[in-house]
Amino acid sequence: MRITIVGHGYVGLVTASVFADFGNEVTVIGRTPEKIRRLNAGDPLIYEPGLEELLQRNLEAKRIHFTLKYDPAIKNSEVIFVAVGTPTSADGAADLSQVRTVVREVATHLKHGYSIVAIKSTVPVGTNAEMKQLIAKTISSKNQKFDIVSCPEFLREGTAINDTKHPDRVVLGSNSKSAIEKMLELHQPIGGERVITDLPSAELIKYASNSLLATKISFANLIAFYCEATGANAPQVLKAVGLDKRIGNSFLQVGIGYGGACFPKDVKALIHSGKLLGLDNQLLQEVEHINQVAKERFSRSILEKIGSKVKKKIAVWGISFKPNTDDTREAPAFAVIEKLVTAGHAVTAYDPAAMEHAKTKFGNKIALVSDPYAAVAKADVLVINTEWNEFRQIDLERVKQLLKTPLIFDGRNVYSPEKMKRLGFEYHSIGRKTVQ
Ligand code: UGA
């Protein structure tokens, strides 16, 4: 099938590469000449495991290419996906300006005949209907027939390719039978249950999913606060809770909260649309609040321990909002580092992938090193923000020798407190007793 995808972020580029890999002819439209040049040269621009190889393989096979131009891509396509960003606006609403601009542009280039416009961007209920009207208003000929499909995306950064090929479900919202049939055909090699529904339900499924996952995380962190106050062990409590099949174990890992380009934005947007609808949405406000508190408790506990009178050297491991990505949008690590630097301490940070973004964010306010051992050399304390695999079995004896004080604050529970005690560390983690 010939398809076009507008947008080459995590969703657009991964979706495009996967569909190309299944043998489709895919054009990806962007708006920055330098980025389009690099993408055509095989550089995915983002760090996502397996993506560079997948992209290069399909470029070589000439199944994917990148362009700045809507013409002739749109008129040659049976399906056009819109996968541009919907960032948070000042009032918390999803900013739909990119979606509107792109849809208008797509509409002006639709072919004579039949096309499907599928919205992958995360958009509030009512947006697909609005886009349908926008296209109808913009097209110049009655022969430009189209249907709109809401096709929300559920991939996670770090496991994006696998999630796209083997999702739990493919959600398709539309009131057109022929559009659904075409979309089912396109998704045929992709795994997962099919959920065929109407436009508003498809739109809401995405927000409900992300908000429930964020709710699970905040609930787990709330239980961690209880554990810290009572001496109970949060991972054990939550493991037992999650063994109830009705609850499930995933997304109950305690830590310093959720970040990234999706959960914070989507929870805010759902709160905002709830307000517009006059709905009581305190649940999600509390989810956000707990997420904030999780970060603050962590930085406060570090500062309580090391004080703020004497400047200390703090080693930081992990900057990205989660492992296996270089993405630092809404990264809890940024909030933690900010607090430590503001308190007057000297931070030396290491992350396997996110150093560039850290440099852009902090400039020379913090030091960046390309080796985790170099970060801990002569440091008064080690702070862990992201649970990268390479920290799990790192040589902790060496870490202890390099640190000035064997003190660790671990925001992601990477190590076992018993082991750390044996090794002679003072080890603080989340929702578990500190061993000294
Ligand atoms: C999330 C959803 O999981 C995807 O299904 C969705 O498609 C995507 O948003 C999106 O809307 O585009 P992502 O943001 O890539 O994916 O990452 P997650 O793996 O969901 O993690 C989000 C945050 O939650 C991270 O900061 C992670 O550290 C934190 N988290 C996750 C926890 O603190 N505890 C957990 O148990 C799980």
Coordinates of C-alpha atoms and ligand atoms in Angstrom, one line a residue:
M1 CA 0.0 0.0 0.0
R2 CA 1.2 3.6 -0.6
I3 CA 1.0 5.6 2.6
T4 CA 2.2 9.0 3.8
I5 CA 3.0 9.9 7.4
V6 CA 3.2 13.5 8.4
G7 CA 5.6 13.8 11.4
H8 CA 8.8 11.9 12.1
G9 CA 9.0 11.9 15.9
Y10 CA 8.8 8.7 17.9
V11 CA 5.4 7.8 16.6
G12 CA 5.7 9.0 13.0
L13 CA 9.1 7.6 12.3
V14 CA 8.6 4.2 14.1
T15 CA 5.2 3.7 12.4
A16 CA 6.7 4.6 9.0
S17 CA 9.6 2.3 9.4
V18 CA 7.5 -0.6 10.5
F19 CA 5.0 -0.2 7.7
A20 CA 7.8 0.1 5.2
D21 CA 9.4 -3.1 6.6
F22 CA 6.1 -4.9 5.9
G23 CA 6.5 -3.9 2.2
N24 CA 4.5 -0.8 2.0
E25 CA 5.7 2.3 0.1
V26 CA 6.0 5.0 2.7
T27 CA 6.6 8.8 2.4
V28 CA 7.3 10.8 5.5
I29 CA 6.7 14.5 5.5
G30 CA 8.6 16.9 7.8
R31 CA 9.2 20.6 7.8
T32 CA 12.9 21.1 8.6
P33 CA 15.3 20.7 5.6
E34 CA 18.3 19.6 7.7
K35 CA 16.3 16.9 9.5
I36 CA 14.9 15.6 6.2
R37 CA 18.4 15.4 4.8
R38 CA 19.7 13.4 7.8
L39 CA 16.6 11.1 7.8
N40 CA 17.2 10.3 4.1
A41 CA 20.8 9.6 5.0
G42 CA 19.7 7.0 7.5
D43 CA 20.0 9.0 10.7
P44 CA 16.8 8.6 12.8
L45 CA 17.5 11.7 14.8
I46 CA 16.3 10.1 18.0
Y47 CA 17.8 7.3 20.1
E48 CA 15.5 4.3 19.9
P49 CA 16.9 0.7 20.0
G50 CA 16.8 -1.0 16.6
L51 CA 15.4 2.1 14.8
E52 CA 18.6 3.0 12.9
E53 CA 19.0 -0.4 11.4
L54 CA 15.3 -0.7 10.5
L55 CA 15.3 2.8 8.9
Q56 CA 18.5 2.1 6.9
R57 CA 17.3 -1.3 5.7
N58 CA 14.1 0.3 4.3
L59 CA 15.9 3.3 2.8
E60 CA 18.2 0.9 1.0
A61 CA 15.1 -1.1 -0.3
K62 CA 13.6 2.3 -1.4
R63 CA 10.4 1.6 0.6
I64 CA 10.7 4.8 2.7
H65 CA 11.7 8.3 1.9
F66 CA 11.5 11.7 3.5
T67 CA 10.4 15.0 2.0
L68 CA 9.3 18.5 2.8
K69 CA 6.7 18.5 0.1
Y70 CA 3.0 17.4 0.4
D71 CA 2.8 17.0 -3.3
P72 CA 2.9 14.4 -4.9
A73 CA 3.0 12.3 -1.6
I74 CA -0.5 13.0 -0.5
K75 CA -2.2 12.4 -3.9
N76 CA -0.3 9.2 -4.3
S77 CA -1.4 7.8 -1.0
E78 CA -4.3 5.6 0.0
V79 CA -3.8 6.4 3.7
I80 CA -2.3 9.5 5.2
F81 CA -1.3 9.4 8.9
V82 CA -1.0 12.6 10.9
A83 CA 1.5 12.0 13.7
V84 CA 2.6 15.5 14.8
G85 CA 2.9 16.7 18.4
T86 CA 0.2 18.0 20.6
P87 CA 2.2 19.7 23.3
T88 CA 0.7 21.2 26.5
S89 CA -0.5 24.8 26.1
A90 CA -0.3 27.3 28.9
D91 CA -3.8 26.4 30.3
G92 CA -3.0 22.6 30.2
A93 CA -5.0 21.9 27.0
A94 CA -3.5 20.0 24.1
D95 CA -2.1 22.4 21.6
L96 CA -3.7 21.4 18.3
S97 CA -2.1 24.0 16.1
Q98 CA 0.3 21.6 14.4
V99 CA -2.5 19.0 13.8
R100 CA -4.7 21.7 12.3
T101 CA -2.0 23.1 10.0
V102 CA -1.1 19.7 8.8
V103 CA -4.6 18.5 8.2
R104 CA -5.4 21.7 6.2
E105 CA -2.3 21.1 4.1
V106 CA -3.2 17.5 3.5
A107 CA -6.7 18.5 2.5
T108 CA -5.4 20.9 -0.2
H109 CA -3.5 18.0 -1.8
L110 CA -5.9 15.1 -1.6
K111 CA -6.3 13.2 -4.8
H112 CA -9.4 12.9 -6.9
G113 CA -10.7 9.6 -5.8
Y114 CA -10.7 8.2 -2.2
S115 CA -8.2 8.7 0.6
I116 CA -8.2 8.0 4.3
V117 CA -6.8 10.5 6.8
A118 CA -5.8 8.7 10.0
I119 CA -5.1 10.8 13.1
K120 CA -2.4 9.2 15.2
S121 CA -1.5 12.3 17.2
T122 CA -3.0 12.2 20.7
V123 CA -6.0 14.6 20.5
P124 CA -9.0 15.4 22.7
V125 CA -12.4 14.1 22.0
G126 CA -14.0 16.0 19.2
T127 CA -10.8 16.8 17.3
N128 CA -11.3 14.1 14.6
A129 CA -14.8 15.4 13.9
E130 CA -13.4 19.0 13.7
M131 CA -10.7 17.7 11.3
K132 CA -13.3 16.1 9.2
Q133 CA -15.1 19.4 8.8
L134 CA -11.8 21.2 8.2
I135 CA -11.0 18.9 5.3
A136 CA -14.5 19.1 3.9
K137 CA -14.2 22.9 3.9
T138 CA -10.7 22.9 2.4
I139 CA -11.0 20.5 -0.5
S140 CA -11.7 22.1 -3.8
S141 CA -13.6 19.3 -5.6
K142 CA -16.4 16.9 -4.8
N143 CA -14.2 14.2 -6.4
Q144 CA -11.8 14.4 -3.5
K145 CA -13.5 11.8 -1.4
F146 CA -12.1 11.0 2.1
D147 CA -12.8 9.4 5.4
I148 CA -11.2 10.1 8.7
V149 CA -10.0 7.5 11.1
S150 CA -8.8 7.9 14.7
C151 CA -5.9 5.5 15.1
P152 CA -4.3 6.2 18.5
E153 CA -0.8 5.0 19.2
F154 CA 0.3 3.0 22.3
L155 CA 4.0 2.5 21.7
R156 CA 6.5 3.2 24.5
E157 CA 9.9 4.8 23.9
G158 CA 12.7 2.3 24.3
T159 CA 10.5 -0.6 23.1
A160 CA 8.8 1.3 20.3
I161 CA 9.5 -1.1 17.4
N162 CA 8.3 -4.2 19.2
D163 CA 5.3 -2.3 20.6
T164 CA 4.3 -1.2 17.1
K165 CA 4.7 -4.7 15.6
H166 CA 3.1 -6.5 18.5
P167 CA 0.7 -4.1 20.3
D168 CA -1.9 -5.4 22.8
R169 CA -4.6 -3.7 20.6
V170 CA -5.1 -1.8 17.4
V171 CA -7.8 0.9 18.0
L172 CA -9.6 2.1 14.9
G173 CA -12.3 4.7 15.3
S174 CA -14.5 5.7 12.3
N175 CA -18.0 5.8 11.1
S176 CA -17.0 4.5 7.7
K177 CA -17.0 0.8 7.0
S178 CA -14.8 1.1 3.9
A179 CA -12.2 3.1 5.9
I180 CA -12.1 0.5 8.6
E181 CA -11.7 -2.3 6.1
K182 CA -8.8 -0.5 4.4
M183 CA -7.1 0.1 7.8
L184 CA -7.6 -3.5 8.9
E185 CA -5.9 -4.5 5.6
L186 CA -3.0 -2.2 6.3
H187 CA -2.6 -3.5 9.9
Q188 CA -3.0 -7.1 8.9
P189 CA 0.7 -8.1 9.7
I190 CA 0.5 -6.3 13.0
G191 CA -0.5 -8.3 16.1
G192 CA -3.0 -7.5 18.9
E193 CA -6.8 -7.4 19.3
R194 CA -8.7 -5.1 17.0
V195 CA -11.0 -2.6 18.7
I196 CA -13.3 -1.0 16.1
T197 CA -15.2 1.9 17.5
D198 CA -16.5 5.5 16.9
L199 CA -14.3 8.6 16.7
P200 CA -14.9 10.0 20.3
S201 CA -14.4 6.6 21.9
A202 CA -11.1 6.0 20.0
E203 CA -9.9 9.5 21.1
L204 CA -10.8 8.8 24.7
I205 CA -9.3 5.3 24.8
K206 CA -5.8 6.9 24.4
Y207 CA -6.3 9.5 27.2
A208 CA -7.9 6.9 29.5
S209 CA -5.1 4.5 28.9
N210 CA -2.3 6.9 29.6
S211 CA -4.1 8.4 32.6
L212 CA -4.8 5.1 34.2
L213 CA -1.2 4.1 33.8
A214 CA -0.1 7.4 35.4
T215 CA -2.7 6.7 38.1
K216 CA -1.2 3.3 38.9
I217 CA 2.3 4.9 39.2
S218 CA 1.1 7.6 41.5
F219 CA -0.9 5.1 43.5
A220 CA 2.3 3.0 43.9
N221 CA 4.3 6.1 44.9
L222 CA 1.6 7.0 47.5
I223 CA 1.9 3.5 49.0
A224 CA 5.7 4.0 49.0
F225 CA 5.2 7.1 51.2
Y226 CA 3.1 5.0 53.6
C227 CA 5.9 2.4 53.6
E228 CA 8.5 5.0 54.4
A229 CA 6.4 6.2 57.3
T230 CA 5.7 2.8 58.7
G231 CA 8.7 0.6 57.9
A232 CA 6.8 -1.6 55.4
N233 CA 8.5 -2.6 52.1
A234 CA 6.8 -1.0 49.1
P235 CA 8.1 -3.3 46.3
Q236 CA 6.9 -6.3 48.4
V237 CA 3.6 -4.7 49.2
L238 CA 3.0 -3.8 45.5
K239 CA 4.2 -7.1 44.2
A240 CA 1.6 -8.9 46.4
V241 CA -1.1 -6.4 45.4
G242 CA -0.3 -6.8 41.7
L243 CA -0.4 -10.6 42.0
D244 CA -4.2 -10.2 42.1
K245 CA -5.0 -10.7 38.5
R246 CA -7.6 -8.1 38.6
I247 CA -4.9 -5.5 39.4
G248 CA -1.8 -6.8 37.6
N249 CA 1.9 -6.0 38.3
S250 CA 2.8 -3.6 35.6
F251 CA 3.2 0.1 36.2
L252 CA 3.4 -0.3 40.0
Q253 CA 7.1 0.4 40.2
V254 CA 7.8 3.0 42.8
G255 CA 10.3 5.7 42.1
I256 CA 10.7 9.5 41.5
G257 CA 7.6 9.7 39.4
Y258 CA 6.6 9.5 35.7
G259 CA 8.0 11.8 33.1
G260 CA 8.3 11.9 29.3
A261 CA 6.4 13.5 26.5
C262 CA 3.1 11.7 27.1
F263 CA 1.9 11.0 30.7
P264 CA 2.4 14.5 32.1
K265 CA 0.9 16.1 28.9
D266 CA -2.0 13.7 28.6
V267 CA -3.0 13.8 32.2
K268 CA -3.0 17.6 32.0
A269 CA -5.1 17.6 28.8
L270 CA -7.7 15.2 30.3
I271 CA -8.0 17.4 33.4
H272 CA -8.4 20.4 31.2
S273 CA -11.1 18.8 29.0
G274 CA -12.8 17.6 32.2
K275 CA -13.0 21.2 33.4
L276 CA -14.5 22.3 30.1
L277 CA -17.1 19.6 30.5
G278 CA -17.8 20.6 34.1
L279 CA -16.6 17.3 35.4
D280 CA -15.1 16.6 38.8
N281 CA -11.6 15.6 38.1
Q282 CA -9.9 15.6 41.4
L283 CA -8.6 12.1 40.9
L284 CA -6.3 13.1 38.1
Q285 CA -5.3 16.3 39.9
E286 CA -4.1 14.2 42.8
V287 CA -2.3 11.9 40.4
E288 CA -0.3 14.9 39.2
H289 CA 0.2 16.2 42.7
I290 CA 1.6 12.8 43.9
N291 CA 3.9 12.8 40.9
Q292 CA 5.3 16.2 41.9
V293 CA 5.6 15.1 45.6
A294 CA 7.6 12.0 44.6
K295 CA 10.3 14.1 43.0
E296 CA 10.3 16.7 45.8
R297 CA 10.5 14.1 48.6
F298 CA 13.6 12.6 46.9
S299 CA 15.5 15.8 46.5
R300 CA 14.5 17.0 49.9
S301 CA 15.8 13.8 51.5
I302 CA 19.1 14.2 49.7
L303 CA 19.4 17.8 50.9
E304 CA 18.4 16.9 54.4
K305 CA 21.3 14.4 54.5
I306 CA 24.0 16.5 52.9
G307 CA 22.8 20.0 54.0
S308 CA 23.2 23.1 52.0
K309 CA 25.8 25.0 54.0
V310 CA 28.8 23.3 52.6
K311 CA 29.1 22.8 48.9
K312 CA 29.2 19.1 48.1
K313 CA 30.1 17.2 45.0
I314 CA 27.1 15.2 43.9
A315 CA 27.4 12.4 41.3
V316 CA 24.2 11.8 39.2
W317 CA 23.5 8.7 37.2
G318 CA 20.6 8.8 34.8
I319 CA 19.1 11.9 33.2
S320 CA 16.6 10.5 30.6
F321 CA 13.0 10.1 31.8
K322 CA 13.4 6.4 31.6
P323 CA 16.0 3.9 30.4
N324 CA 16.7 3.1 26.7
T325 CA 15.8 6.6 25.4
D326 CA 17.7 9.9 25.2
D327 CA 14.4 11.7 25.8
T328 CA 14.5 14.1 28.7
R329 CA 11.1 15.8 28.3
E330 CA 9.6 16.2 31.8
A331 CA 12.4 14.0 33.1
P332 CA 12.2 13.7 36.9
A333 CA 16.0 13.8 36.8
F334 CA 15.9 17.4 35.6
A335 CA 13.7 18.5 38.6
V336 CA 16.1 16.7 41.0
I337 CA 19.2 18.1 39.5
E338 CA 17.7 21.6 39.5
K339 CA 17.0 21.4 43.2
L340 CA 20.5 20.2 44.0
V341 CA 22.2 22.9 41.9
T342 CA 19.9 25.6 43.4
A343 CA 21.0 24.5 46.9
G344 CA 24.6 25.3 45.8
H345 CA 26.0 21.9 45.2
A346 CA 28.3 20.8 42.3
V347 CA 26.7 18.1 40.1
T348 CA 28.6 15.8 37.9
A349 CA 26.3 13.7 35.7
Y350 CA 26.4 10.7 33.5
D351 CA 23.7 9.2 31.3
P352 CA 24.3 6.6 28.5
A353 CA 22.2 8.5 26.0
A354 CA 20.9 11.8 27.2
M355 CA 24.1 13.9 27.6
E356 CA 23.3 16.3 24.7
H357 CA 19.9 17.2 26.1
A358 CA 21.4 17.7 29.6
K359 CA 24.0 20.0 28.1
T360 CA 21.3 22.0 26.4
K361 CA 19.3 22.2 29.6
F362 CA 22.0 23.0 32.1
G363 CA 24.9 24.4 30.0
N364 CA 27.9 24.8 32.4
K365 CA 25.7 24.7 35.5
I366 CA 26.6 21.0 35.8
A367 CA 29.6 18.9 34.7
L368 CA 28.9 16.0 32.3
V369 CA 31.2 13.0 32.1
S370 CA 31.0 10.1 29.7
D371 CA 31.7 7.4 32.2
P372 CA 29.7 6.4 35.4
Y373 CA 32.9 5.8 37.4
A374 CA 34.3 9.3 36.4
A375 CA 31.0 10.8 37.8
V376 CA 31.5 9.2 41.2
A377 CA 35.2 10.1 41.6
K378 CA 35.6 12.0 44.9
A379 CA 31.9 12.6 45.1
D380 CA 30.1 13.0 48.5
V381 CA 27.0 11.2 47.3
L382 CA 25.7 9.3 44.3
V383 CA 22.1 10.0 43.1
I384 CA 20.4 7.6 40.7
N385 CA 17.5 8.9 38.7
T386 CA 17.1 6.4 35.8
E387 CA 17.4 2.6 36.0
W388 CA 19.6 2.0 33.0
N389 CA 20.7 -1.6 32.8
E390 CA 24.4 -0.7 32.9
F391 CA 24.0 0.4 36.5
R392 CA 22.5 -2.9 37.7
Q393 CA 25.7 -4.9 37.7
I394 CA 28.2 -2.1 37.8
D395 CA 31.3 -2.7 40.0
L396 CA 30.0 -1.4 43.3
E397 CA 33.3 -2.1 45.1
R398 CA 34.9 0.3 42.6
V399 CA 32.2 2.8 43.1
K400 CA 32.7 2.7 46.8
Q401 CA 36.4 3.2 46.5
L402 CA 35.9 6.2 44.2
L403 CA 33.2 7.9 46.3
K404 CA 34.5 10.2 49.1
T405 CA 31.6 8.9 51.2
P406 CA 29.8 5.6 50.6
L407 CA 26.4 7.3 50.3
I408 CA 23.8 6.5 47.7
F409 CA 20.3 7.9 47.0
D410 CA 18.6 5.6 44.6
G411 CA 15.3 7.0 43.1
R412 CA 14.6 3.8 41.1
N413 CA 15.4 1.0 43.6
V414 CA 18.1 -0.5 41.4
Y415 CA 19.9 -2.4 44.2
S416 CA 18.9 -4.6 47.1
P417 CA 19.3 -2.8 50.5
E418 CA 20.8 -6.0 52.0
K419 CA 23.5 -6.2 49.4
M420 CA 24.3 -2.5 49.8
K421 CA 24.6 -2.9 53.5
R422 CA 27.0 -5.8 53.0
L423 CA 29.1 -3.7 50.7
G424 CA 29.3 -0.9 53.3
F425 CA 27.0 1.7 51.7
E426 CA 24.5 4.0 53.4
Y427 CA 21.8 3.3 50.9
H428 CA 18.6 5.2 50.6
S429 CA 15.9 4.0 48.2
I430 CA 12.2 4.5 47.6
G431 CA 9.6 2.9 49.9
R432 CA 12.2 0.6 51.6
K433 CA 14.0 0.9 54.9
T434 CA 17.4 2.6 54.7
V435 CA 20.2 0.4 55.8
Q436 CA 23.3 2.0 57.4
Ligands
UGA1 C1 3.7 6.0 27.4 C2 2.7 4.8 27.4 O1 3.2 3.7 28.2 C3 2.5 4.3 25.9 O2 1.6 3.3 25.9 C4 2.0 5.5 25.1 O3 1.9 5.2 23.7 C5 3.0 6.7 25.2 O4 3.1 7.0 26.6 C6 2.5 7.8 24.4 O5 1.4 8.3 24.7 O6 3.0 8.1 23.3 P1 6.3 6.3 27.4 O7 6.1 7.7 27.8 O8 7.3 6.0 26.3 O9 5.0 5.6 27.0 O10 7.0 5.5 28.6 P2 6.4 4.6 29.8 O11 7.2 3.3 29.7 O12 5.0 4.5 29.9 O13 7.0 5.4 31.1 C7 6.5 6.7 31.4 C8 7.1 7.1 32.8 O14 6.5 6.4 33.8 C9 8.6 7.0 32.9 O15 9.1 8.1 33.5 C10 8.8 5.8 33.8 O16 10.0 5.8 34.5 C11 7.6 5.9 34.7 N1 7.1 4.6 35.3 C12 6.7 3.6 34.5 C13 7.2 4.5 36.7 O17 7.6 5.4 37.4 N2 6.8 3.3 37.2 C14 6.3 2.3 36.5 O18 5.9 1.3 37.1 C15 6.3 2.4 35.1

